PDB file of C-alpha atoms in Angstrom:
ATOM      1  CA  UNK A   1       0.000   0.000   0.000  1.00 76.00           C
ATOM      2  CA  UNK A   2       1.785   3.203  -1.053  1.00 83.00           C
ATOM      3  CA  UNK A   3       2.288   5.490   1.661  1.00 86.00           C
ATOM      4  CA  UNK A   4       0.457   8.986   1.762  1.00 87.00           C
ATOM      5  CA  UNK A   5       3.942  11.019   1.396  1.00 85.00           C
ATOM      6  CA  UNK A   6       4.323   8.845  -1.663  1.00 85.00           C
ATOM      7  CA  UNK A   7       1.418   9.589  -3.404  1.00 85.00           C
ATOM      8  CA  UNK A   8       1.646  13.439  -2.435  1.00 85.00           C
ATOM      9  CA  UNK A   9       4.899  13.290  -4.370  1.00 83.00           C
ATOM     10  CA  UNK A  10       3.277  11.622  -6.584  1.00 80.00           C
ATOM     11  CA  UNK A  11       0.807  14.043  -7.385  1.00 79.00           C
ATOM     12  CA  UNK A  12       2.908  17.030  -7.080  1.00 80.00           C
ATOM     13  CA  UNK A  13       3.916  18.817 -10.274  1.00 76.00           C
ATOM     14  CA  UNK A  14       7.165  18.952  -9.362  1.00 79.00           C
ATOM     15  CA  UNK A  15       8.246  15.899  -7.212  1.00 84.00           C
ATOM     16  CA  UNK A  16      11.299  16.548  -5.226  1.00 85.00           C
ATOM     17  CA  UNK A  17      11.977  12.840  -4.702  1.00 90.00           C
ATOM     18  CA  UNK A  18      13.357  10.360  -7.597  1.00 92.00           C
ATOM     19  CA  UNK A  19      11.503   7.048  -8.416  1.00 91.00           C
ATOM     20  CA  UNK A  20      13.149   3.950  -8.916  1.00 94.00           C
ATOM     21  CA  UNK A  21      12.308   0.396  -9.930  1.00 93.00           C
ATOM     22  CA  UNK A  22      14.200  -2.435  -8.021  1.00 95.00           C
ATOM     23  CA  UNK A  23      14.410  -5.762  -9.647  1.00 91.00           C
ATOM     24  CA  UNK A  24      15.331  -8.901  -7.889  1.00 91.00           C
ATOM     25  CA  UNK A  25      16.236 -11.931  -9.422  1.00 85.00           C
ATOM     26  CA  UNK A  26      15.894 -15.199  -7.630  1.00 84.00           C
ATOM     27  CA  UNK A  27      19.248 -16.736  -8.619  1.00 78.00           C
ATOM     28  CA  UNK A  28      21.767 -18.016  -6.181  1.00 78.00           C
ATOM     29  CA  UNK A  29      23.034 -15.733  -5.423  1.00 82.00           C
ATOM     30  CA  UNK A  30      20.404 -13.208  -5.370  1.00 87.00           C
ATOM     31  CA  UNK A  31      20.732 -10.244  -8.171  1.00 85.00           C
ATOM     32  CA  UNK A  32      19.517  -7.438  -7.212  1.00 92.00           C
ATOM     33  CA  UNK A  33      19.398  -4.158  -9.796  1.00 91.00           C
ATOM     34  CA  UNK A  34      17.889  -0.609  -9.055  1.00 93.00           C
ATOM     35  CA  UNK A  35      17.704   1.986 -11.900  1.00 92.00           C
ATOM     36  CA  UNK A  36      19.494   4.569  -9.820  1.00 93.00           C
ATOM     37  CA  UNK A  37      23.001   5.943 -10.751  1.00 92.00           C
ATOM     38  CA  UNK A  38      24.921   4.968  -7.637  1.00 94.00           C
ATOM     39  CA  UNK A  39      24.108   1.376  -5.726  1.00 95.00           C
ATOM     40  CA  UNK A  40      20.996   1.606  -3.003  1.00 96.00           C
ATOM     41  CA  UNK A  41      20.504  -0.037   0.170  1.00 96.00           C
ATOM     42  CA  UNK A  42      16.917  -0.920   1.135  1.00 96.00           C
ATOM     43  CA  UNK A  43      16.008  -3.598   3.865  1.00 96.00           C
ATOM     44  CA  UNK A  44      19.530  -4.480   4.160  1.00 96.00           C
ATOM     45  CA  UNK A  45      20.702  -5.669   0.457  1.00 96.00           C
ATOM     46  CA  UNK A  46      22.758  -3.701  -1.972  1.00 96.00           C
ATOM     47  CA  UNK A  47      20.867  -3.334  -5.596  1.00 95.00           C
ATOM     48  CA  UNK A  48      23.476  -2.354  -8.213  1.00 91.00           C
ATOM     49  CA  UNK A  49      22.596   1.069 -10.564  1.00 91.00           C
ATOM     50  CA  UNK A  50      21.295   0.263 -13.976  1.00 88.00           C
ATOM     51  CA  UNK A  51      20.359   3.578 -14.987  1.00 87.00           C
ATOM     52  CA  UNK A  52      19.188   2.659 -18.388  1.00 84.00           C
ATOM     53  CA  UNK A  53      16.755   0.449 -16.568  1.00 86.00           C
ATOM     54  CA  UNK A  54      12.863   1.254 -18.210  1.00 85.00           C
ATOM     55  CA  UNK A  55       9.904  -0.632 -16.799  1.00 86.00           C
ATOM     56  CA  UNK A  56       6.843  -0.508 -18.852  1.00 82.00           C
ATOM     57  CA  UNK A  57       3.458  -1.674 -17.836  1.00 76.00           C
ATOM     58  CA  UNK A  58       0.840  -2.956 -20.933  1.00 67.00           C
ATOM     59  CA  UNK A  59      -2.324  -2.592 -19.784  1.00 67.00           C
ATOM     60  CA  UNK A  60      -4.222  -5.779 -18.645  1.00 69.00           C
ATOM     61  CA  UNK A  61      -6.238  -8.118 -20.510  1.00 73.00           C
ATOM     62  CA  UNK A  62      -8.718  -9.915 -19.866  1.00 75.00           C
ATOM     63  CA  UNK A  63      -8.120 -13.453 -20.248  1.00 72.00           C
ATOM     64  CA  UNK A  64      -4.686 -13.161 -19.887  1.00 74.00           C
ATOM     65  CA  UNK A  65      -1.878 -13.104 -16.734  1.00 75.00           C
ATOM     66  CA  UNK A  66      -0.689  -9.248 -16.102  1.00 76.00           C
ATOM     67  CA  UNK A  67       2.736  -8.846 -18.012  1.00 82.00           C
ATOM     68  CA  UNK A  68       5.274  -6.543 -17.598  1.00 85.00           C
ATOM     69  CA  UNK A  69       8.346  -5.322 -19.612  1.00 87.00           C
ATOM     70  CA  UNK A  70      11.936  -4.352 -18.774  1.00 86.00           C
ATOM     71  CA  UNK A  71      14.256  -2.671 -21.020  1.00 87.00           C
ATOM     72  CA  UNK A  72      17.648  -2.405 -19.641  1.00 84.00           C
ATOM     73  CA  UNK A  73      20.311  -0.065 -21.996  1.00 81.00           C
ATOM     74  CA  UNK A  74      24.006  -0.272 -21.253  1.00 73.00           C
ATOM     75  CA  UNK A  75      23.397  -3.423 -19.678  1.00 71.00           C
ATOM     76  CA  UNK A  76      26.147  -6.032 -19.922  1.00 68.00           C
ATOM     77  CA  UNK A  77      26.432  -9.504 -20.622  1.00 69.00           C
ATOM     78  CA  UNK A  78      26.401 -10.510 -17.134  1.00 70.00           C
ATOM     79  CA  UNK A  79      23.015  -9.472 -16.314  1.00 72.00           C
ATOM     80  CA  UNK A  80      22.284 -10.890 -19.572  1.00 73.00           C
ATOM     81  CA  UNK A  81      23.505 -14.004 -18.998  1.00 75.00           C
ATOM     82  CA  UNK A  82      21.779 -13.847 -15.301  1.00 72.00           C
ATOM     83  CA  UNK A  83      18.273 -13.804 -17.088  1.00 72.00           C
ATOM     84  CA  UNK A  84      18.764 -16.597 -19.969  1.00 73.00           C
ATOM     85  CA  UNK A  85      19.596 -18.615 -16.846  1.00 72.00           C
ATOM     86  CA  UNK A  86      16.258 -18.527 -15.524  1.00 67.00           C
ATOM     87  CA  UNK A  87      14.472 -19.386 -18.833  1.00 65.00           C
ATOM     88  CA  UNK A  88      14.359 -23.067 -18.429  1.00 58.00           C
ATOM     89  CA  UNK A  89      12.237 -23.365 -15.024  1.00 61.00           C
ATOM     90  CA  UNK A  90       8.939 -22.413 -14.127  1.00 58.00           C
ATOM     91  CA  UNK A  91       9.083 -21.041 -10.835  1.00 64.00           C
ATOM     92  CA  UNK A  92       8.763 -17.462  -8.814  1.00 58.00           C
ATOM     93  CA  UNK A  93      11.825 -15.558 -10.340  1.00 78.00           C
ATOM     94  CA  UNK A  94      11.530 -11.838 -10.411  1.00 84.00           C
ATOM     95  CA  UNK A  95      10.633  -9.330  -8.368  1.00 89.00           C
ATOM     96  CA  UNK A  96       9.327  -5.659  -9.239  1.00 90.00           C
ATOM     97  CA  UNK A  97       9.056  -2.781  -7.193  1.00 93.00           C
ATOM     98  CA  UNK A  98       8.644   1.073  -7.046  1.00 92.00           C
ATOM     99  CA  UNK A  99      10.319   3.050  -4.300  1.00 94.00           C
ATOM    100  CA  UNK A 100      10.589   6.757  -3.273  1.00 93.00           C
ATOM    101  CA  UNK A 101      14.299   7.525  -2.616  1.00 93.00           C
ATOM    102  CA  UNK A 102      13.478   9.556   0.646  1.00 91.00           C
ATOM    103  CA  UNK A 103      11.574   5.692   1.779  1.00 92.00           C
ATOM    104  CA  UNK A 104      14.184   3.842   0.416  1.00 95.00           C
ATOM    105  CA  UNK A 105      13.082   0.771   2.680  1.00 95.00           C
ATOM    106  CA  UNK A 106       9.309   0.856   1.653  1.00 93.00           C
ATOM    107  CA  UNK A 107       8.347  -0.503  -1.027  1.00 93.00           C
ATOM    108  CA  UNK A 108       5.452   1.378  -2.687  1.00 92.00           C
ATOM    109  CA  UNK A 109       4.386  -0.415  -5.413  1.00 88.00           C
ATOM    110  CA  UNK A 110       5.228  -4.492  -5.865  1.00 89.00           C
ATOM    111  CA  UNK A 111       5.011  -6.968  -8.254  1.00 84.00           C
ATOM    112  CA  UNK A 112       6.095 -10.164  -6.717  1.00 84.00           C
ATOM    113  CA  UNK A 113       6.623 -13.979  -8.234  1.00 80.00           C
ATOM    114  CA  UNK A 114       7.056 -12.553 -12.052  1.00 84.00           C
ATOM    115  CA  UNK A 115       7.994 -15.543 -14.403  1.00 81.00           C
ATOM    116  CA  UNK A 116      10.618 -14.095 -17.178  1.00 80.00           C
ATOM    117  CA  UNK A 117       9.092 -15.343 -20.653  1.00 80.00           C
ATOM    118  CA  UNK A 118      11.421 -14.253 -22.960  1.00 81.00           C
ATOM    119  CA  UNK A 119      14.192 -12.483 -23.044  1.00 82.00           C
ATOM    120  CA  UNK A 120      15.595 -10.204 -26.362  1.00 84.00           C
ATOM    121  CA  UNK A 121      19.543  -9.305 -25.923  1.00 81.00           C
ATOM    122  CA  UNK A 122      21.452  -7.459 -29.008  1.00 80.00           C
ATOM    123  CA  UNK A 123      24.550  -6.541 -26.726  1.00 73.00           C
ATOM    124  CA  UNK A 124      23.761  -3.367 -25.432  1.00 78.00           C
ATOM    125  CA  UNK A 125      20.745  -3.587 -23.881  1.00 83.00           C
ATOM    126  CA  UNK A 126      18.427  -6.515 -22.584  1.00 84.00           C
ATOM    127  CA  UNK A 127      14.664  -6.305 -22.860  1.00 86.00           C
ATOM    128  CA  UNK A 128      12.885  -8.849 -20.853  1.00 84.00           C
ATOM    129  CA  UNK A 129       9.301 -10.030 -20.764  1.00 84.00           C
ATOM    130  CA  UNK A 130       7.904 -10.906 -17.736  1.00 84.00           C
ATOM    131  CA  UNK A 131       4.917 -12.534 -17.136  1.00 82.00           C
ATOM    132  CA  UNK A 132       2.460 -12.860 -13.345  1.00 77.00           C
ATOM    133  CA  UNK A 133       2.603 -16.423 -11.449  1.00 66.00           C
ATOM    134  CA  UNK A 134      -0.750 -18.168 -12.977  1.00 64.00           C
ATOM    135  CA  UNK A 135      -1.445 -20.677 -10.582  1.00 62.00           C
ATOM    136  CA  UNK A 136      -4.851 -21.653 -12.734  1.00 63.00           C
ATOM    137  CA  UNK A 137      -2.690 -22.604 -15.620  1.00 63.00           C
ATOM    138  CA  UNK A 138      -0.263 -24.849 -13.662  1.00 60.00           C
ATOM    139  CA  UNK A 139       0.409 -28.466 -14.821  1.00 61.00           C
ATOM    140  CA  UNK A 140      -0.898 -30.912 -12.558  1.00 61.00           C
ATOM    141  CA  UNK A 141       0.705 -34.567 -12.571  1.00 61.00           C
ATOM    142  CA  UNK A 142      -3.051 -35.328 -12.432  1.00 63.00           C
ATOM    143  CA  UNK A 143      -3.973 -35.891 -16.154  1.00 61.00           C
ATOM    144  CA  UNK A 144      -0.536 -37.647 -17.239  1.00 62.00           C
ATOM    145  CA  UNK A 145      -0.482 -40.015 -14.107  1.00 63.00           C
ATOM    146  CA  UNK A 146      -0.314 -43.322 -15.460  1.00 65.00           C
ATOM    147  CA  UNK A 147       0.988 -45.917 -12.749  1.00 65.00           C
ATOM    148  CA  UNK A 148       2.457 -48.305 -15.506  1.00 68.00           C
ATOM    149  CA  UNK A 149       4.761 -45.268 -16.095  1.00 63.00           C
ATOM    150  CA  UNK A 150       5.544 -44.443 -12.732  1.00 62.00           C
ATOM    151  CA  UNK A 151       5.014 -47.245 -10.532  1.00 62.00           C
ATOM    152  CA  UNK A 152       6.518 -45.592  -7.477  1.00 64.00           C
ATOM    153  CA  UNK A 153       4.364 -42.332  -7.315  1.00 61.00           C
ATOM    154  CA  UNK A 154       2.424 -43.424  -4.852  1.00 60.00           C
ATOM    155  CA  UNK A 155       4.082 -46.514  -3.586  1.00 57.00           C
ATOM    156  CA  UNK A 156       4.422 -47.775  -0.024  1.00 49.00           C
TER     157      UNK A 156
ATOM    158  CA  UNK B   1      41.732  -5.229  -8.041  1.00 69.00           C
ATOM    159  CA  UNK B   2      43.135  -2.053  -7.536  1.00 86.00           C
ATOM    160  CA  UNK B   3      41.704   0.917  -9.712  1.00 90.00           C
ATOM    161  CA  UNK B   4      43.848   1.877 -12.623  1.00 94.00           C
ATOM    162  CA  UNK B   5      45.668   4.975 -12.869  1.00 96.00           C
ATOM    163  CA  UNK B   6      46.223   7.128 -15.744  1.00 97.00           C
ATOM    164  CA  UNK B   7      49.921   6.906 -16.922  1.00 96.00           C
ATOM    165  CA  UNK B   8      52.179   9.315 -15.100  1.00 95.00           C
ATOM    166  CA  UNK B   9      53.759   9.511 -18.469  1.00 95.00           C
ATOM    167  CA  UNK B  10      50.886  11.151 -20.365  1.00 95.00           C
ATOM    168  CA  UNK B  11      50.228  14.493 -20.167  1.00 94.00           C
ATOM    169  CA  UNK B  12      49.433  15.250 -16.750  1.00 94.00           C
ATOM    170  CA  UNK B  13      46.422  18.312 -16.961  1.00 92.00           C
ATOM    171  CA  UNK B  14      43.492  18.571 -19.324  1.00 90.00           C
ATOM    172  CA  UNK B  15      44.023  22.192 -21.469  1.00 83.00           C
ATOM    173  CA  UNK B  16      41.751  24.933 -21.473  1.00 83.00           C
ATOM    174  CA  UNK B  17      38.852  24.803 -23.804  1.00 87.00           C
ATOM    175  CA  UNK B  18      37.603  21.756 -21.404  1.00 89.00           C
ATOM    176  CA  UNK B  19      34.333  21.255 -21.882  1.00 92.00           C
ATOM    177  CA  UNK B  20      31.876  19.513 -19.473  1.00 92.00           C
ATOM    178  CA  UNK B  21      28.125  18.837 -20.021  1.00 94.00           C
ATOM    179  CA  UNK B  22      25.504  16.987 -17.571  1.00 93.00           C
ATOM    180  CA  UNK B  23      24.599  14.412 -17.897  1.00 91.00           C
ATOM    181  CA  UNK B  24      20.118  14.900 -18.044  1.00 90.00           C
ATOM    182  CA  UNK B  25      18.271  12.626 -15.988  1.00 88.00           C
ATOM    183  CA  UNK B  26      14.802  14.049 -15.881  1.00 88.00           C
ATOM    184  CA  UNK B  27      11.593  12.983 -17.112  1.00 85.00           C
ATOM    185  CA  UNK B  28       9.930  15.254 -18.724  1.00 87.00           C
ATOM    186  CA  UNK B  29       5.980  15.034 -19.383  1.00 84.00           C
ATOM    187  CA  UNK B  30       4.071  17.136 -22.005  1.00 85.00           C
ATOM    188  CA  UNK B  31       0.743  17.577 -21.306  1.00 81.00           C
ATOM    189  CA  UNK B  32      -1.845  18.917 -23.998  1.00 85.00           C
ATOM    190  CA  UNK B  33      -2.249  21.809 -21.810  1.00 85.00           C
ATOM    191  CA  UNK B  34      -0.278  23.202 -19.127  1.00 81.00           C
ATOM    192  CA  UNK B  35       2.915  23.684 -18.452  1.00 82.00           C
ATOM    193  CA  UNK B  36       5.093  20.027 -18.820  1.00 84.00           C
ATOM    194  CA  UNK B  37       5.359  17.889 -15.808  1.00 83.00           C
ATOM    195  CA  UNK B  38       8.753  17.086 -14.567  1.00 87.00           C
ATOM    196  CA  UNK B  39      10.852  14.611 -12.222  1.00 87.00           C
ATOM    197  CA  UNK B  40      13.845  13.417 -11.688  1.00 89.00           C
ATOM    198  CA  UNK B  41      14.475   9.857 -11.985  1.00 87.00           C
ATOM    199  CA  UNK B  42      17.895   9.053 -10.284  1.00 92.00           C
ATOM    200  CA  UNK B  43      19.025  10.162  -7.023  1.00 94.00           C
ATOM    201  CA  UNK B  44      22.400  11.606  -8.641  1.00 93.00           C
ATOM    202  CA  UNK B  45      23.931  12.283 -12.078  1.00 92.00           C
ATOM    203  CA  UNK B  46      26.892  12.728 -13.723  1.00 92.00           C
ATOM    204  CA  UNK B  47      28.848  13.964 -16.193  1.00 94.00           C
ATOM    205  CA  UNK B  48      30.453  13.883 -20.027  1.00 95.00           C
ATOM    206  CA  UNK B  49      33.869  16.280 -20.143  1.00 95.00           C
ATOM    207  CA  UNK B  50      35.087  16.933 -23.509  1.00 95.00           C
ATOM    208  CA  UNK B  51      38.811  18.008 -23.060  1.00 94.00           C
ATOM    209  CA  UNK B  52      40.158  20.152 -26.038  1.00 93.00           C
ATOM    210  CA  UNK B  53      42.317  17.808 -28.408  1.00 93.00           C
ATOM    211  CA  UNK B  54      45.704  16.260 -26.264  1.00 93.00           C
ATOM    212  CA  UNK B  55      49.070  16.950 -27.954  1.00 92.00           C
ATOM    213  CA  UNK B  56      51.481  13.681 -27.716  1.00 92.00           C
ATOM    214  CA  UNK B  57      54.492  11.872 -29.013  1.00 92.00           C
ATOM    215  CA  UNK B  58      54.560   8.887 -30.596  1.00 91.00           C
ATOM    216  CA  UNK B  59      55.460   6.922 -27.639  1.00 93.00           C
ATOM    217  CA  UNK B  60      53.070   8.108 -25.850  1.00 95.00           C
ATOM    218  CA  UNK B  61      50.315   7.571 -27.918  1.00 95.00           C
ATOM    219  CA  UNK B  62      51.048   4.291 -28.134  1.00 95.00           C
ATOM    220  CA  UNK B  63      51.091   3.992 -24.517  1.00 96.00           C
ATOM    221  CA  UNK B  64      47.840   5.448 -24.000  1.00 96.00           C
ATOM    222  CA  UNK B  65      46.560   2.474 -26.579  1.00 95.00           C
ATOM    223  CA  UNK B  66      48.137  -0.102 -24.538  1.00 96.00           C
ATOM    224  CA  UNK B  67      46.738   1.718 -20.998  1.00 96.00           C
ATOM    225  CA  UNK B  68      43.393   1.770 -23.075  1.00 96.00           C
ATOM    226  CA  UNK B  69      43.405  -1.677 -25.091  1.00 95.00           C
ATOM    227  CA  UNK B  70      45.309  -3.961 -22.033  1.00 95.00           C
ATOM    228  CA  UNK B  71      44.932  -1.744 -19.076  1.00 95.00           C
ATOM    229  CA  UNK B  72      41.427  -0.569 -18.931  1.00 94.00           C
ATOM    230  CA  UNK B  73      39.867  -3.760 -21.311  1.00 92.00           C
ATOM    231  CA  UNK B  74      39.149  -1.770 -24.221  1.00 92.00           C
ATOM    232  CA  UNK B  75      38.008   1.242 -22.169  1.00 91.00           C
ATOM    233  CA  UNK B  76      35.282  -0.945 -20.016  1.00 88.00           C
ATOM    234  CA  UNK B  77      37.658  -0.303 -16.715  1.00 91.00           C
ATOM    235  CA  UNK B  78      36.888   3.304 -14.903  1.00 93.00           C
ATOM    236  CA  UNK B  79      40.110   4.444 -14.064  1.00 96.00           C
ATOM    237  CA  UNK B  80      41.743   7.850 -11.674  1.00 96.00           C
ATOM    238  CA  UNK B  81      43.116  10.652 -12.551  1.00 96.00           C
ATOM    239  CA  UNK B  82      44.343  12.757  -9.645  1.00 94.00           C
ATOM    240  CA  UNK B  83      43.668  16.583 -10.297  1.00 92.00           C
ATOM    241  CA  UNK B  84      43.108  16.628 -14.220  1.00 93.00           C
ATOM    242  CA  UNK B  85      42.471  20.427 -13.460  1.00 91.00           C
ATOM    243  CA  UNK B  86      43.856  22.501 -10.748  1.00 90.00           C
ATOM    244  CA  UNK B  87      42.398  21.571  -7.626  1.00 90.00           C
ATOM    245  CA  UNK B  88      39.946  18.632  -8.822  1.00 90.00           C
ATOM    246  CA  UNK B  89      41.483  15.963  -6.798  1.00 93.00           C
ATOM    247  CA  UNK B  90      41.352  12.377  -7.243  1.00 94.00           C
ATOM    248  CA  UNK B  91      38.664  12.084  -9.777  1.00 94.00           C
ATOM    249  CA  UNK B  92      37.121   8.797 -11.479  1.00 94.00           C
ATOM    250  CA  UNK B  93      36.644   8.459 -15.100  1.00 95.00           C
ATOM    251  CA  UNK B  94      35.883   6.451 -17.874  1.00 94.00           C
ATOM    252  CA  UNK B  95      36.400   6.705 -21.347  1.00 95.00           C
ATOM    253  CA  UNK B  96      33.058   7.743 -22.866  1.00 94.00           C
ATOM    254  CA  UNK B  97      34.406   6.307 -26.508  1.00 92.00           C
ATOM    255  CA  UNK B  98      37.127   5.482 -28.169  1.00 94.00           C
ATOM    256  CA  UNK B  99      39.884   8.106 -28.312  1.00 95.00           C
ATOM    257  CA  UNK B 100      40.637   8.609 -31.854  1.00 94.00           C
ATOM    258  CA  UNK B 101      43.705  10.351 -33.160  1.00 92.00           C
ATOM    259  CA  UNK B 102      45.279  12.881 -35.836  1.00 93.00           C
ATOM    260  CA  UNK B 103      48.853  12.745 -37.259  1.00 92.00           C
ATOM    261  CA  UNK B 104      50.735  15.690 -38.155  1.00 90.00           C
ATOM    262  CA  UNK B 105      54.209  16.226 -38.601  1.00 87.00           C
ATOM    263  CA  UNK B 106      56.291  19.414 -36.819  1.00 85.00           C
ATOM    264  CA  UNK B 107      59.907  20.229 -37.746  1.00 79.00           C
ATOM    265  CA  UNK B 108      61.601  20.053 -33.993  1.00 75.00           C
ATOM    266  CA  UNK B 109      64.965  22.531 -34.244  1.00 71.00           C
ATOM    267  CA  UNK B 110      68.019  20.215 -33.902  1.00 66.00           C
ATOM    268  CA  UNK B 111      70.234  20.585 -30.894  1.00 64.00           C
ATOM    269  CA  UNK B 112      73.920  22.663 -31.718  1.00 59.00           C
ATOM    270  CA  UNK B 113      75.460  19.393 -31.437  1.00 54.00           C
ATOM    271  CA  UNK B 114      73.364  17.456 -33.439  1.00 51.00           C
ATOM    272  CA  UNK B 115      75.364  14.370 -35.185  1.00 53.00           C
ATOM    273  CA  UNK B 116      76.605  14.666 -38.261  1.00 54.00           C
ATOM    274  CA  UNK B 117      74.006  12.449 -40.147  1.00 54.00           C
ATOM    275  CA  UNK B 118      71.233  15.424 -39.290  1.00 52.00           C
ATOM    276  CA  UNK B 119      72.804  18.082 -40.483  1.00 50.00           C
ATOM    277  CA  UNK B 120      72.452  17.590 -43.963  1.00 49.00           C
ATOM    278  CA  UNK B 121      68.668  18.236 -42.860  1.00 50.00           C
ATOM    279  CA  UNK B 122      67.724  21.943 -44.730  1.00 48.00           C
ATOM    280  CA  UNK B 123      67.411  24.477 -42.527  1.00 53.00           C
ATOM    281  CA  UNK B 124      68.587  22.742 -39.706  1.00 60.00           C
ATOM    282  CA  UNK B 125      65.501  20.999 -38.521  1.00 68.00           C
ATOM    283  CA  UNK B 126      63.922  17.117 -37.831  1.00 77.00           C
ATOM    284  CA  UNK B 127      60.712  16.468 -38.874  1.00 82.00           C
ATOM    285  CA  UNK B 128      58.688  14.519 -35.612  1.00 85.00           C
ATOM    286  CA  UNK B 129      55.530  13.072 -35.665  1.00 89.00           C
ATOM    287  CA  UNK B 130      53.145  14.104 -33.286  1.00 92.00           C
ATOM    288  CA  UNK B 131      49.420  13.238 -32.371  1.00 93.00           C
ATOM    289  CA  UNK B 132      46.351  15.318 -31.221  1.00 94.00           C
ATOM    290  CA  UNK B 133      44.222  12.999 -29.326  1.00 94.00           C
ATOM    291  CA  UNK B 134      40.267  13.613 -28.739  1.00 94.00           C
ATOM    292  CA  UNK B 135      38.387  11.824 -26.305  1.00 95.00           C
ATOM    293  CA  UNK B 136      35.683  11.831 -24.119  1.00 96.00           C
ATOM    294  CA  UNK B 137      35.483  11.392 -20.489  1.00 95.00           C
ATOM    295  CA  UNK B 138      32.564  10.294 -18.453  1.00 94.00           C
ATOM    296  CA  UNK B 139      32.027  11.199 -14.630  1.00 94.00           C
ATOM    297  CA  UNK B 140      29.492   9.453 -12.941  1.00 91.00           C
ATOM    298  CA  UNK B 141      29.069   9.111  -9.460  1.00 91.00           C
ATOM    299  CA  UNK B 142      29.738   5.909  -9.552  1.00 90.00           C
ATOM    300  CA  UNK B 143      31.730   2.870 -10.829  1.00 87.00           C
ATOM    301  CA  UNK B 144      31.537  -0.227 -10.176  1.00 81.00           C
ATOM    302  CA  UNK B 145      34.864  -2.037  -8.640  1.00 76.00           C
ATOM    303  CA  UNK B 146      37.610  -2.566 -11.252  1.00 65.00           C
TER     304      UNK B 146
END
């Protein structure tokens, strides 16, 4: 819930406070980005300055899981090569939120449990689709159980 | 890894005619009507100096390829400079692009006892070659650790 200094500076026509996105990617170890110049501290980690860092959010449809996308300029191949390594699973990955630099340990606005869908590199900057957790769409072993196949599922 | 320094063989001061532009990080919003909303969207900025061209040797230019090419990784390494203009102290730069270079040639006077194989030189002079570098440096307020 976004405080009520936030959303005064919010609606301010001249905000005297920056705005930055914080990513966190669920690797081990954890990488954390901010789209600040110099590196930020909030609730104890360190999230490293990816200025370039633009966060855009579609508008939602119905039918369909929220998405959002980041583009990333400047970035290098390490954070790069960070995101292509989460590609293959399927599980709560990225984290998204909004923060007022003078509450720099309250997050305002939060996107948790984002699943990256695909990912678009050319060398200088990475864009990166992310997609919300749909728990209605996940697989269940339910339909493809077959106890020929795997005898031991539910074996004593 | 400790921090490169710039080459205490290179020149050691930027000349006049150094030119230094911020680095804009607002946002700016145009409304239909009213005057355009605007915010800032880091915390600090930083900055792009353009130093007027740097006159070298040939040695030295070639150092300042190898402190460039081996040294700083092809310019991806920030590196210090300490007081690149009276009184700036230790400052932290990057190379914003690739310095690039022009060749000319001077006539350097020879010295009275200059060997006998110069002197047939007209008018008593050596031709050297010498290079006026350009680059670009970027100041941010921060790097991360070489």
């Amino acid at each position: 819930m976004p405080t009520a200094g936030f959303v005064g500076q919010l609606n301010r026509e001249l905000p005297e406070i920056a705005f930055l996105w914080f990513v966190t990617v669920h690797t081990t170890p954890v990488f954390r980005l901010c789209s600040d110049r110099v590196p930020q501290t909030s609730r104890g980690n360190i999230y490293l300055p990816y200025p370039n860092m633009r966060i855009s959010l579609p508008g939602e449809q119905e039918g369909q899981t929220p998405r959002v996308t980041a583009i990333i300029e400047d970035a290098d191949q390490a954070v790069e090569a960070e995101l292509r390594a989460l590609l293959p699973t399927d599980e709560t990955l990225l984290d998204l939120e909004l923060i007022a630099s003078d509450e720099i340990d309250t997050p305002q606005v939060a996107v948790t449990g984002l699943t990256v869908q695909e990912i678009r590199g050319d060398g200088t900057s990475v864009e990166i689709e992310m997609v919300a957790h749909n728990l209605l769409a996940m697989r269940s072993p339910g339909y493809a159980f077959v106890p020929s196949v795997t005898p031991g599922l539910f074996g004593v | 890894m400790a921090t490169p320094v710039w080459p205490a063989s290179l020149p050691q001061t930027l000349r006049l005619g150094l030119h230094g532009a911020g680095i804009d990080d607002r946002i700016v919003f145009e409304s239909d009507s009213g005057p355009p909303r605007v915010a800032v969207h880091t915390t600090a900025s930083g900055k792009i100096w353009t130093p007027a061209p740097m006159v070298m040797g040939e040695t030295q230019w070639g150092l300042l390829e190898t402190f460039y090419e081996t040294t700083l990784f092809r310019g991806v390494r920030a590196f210090e400079w300490t007081n690149p203009w009276p009184g700036a102290g230790v400052k932290t730069f990057r190379f914003a692009d690739r310095p690039s270079e022009t060749w000319d040639t001077v006539a350097v006077p020879l010295p009275a006892a200059a060997s006998s194989s110069q002197v047939w030189r007209a008018g008593g002079a050596a031709s050297q070659r010498i290079v006026a570098v350009q680059f670009r440096l970027l100041d941010l307020p921060w790097f991360p650790a070489s």
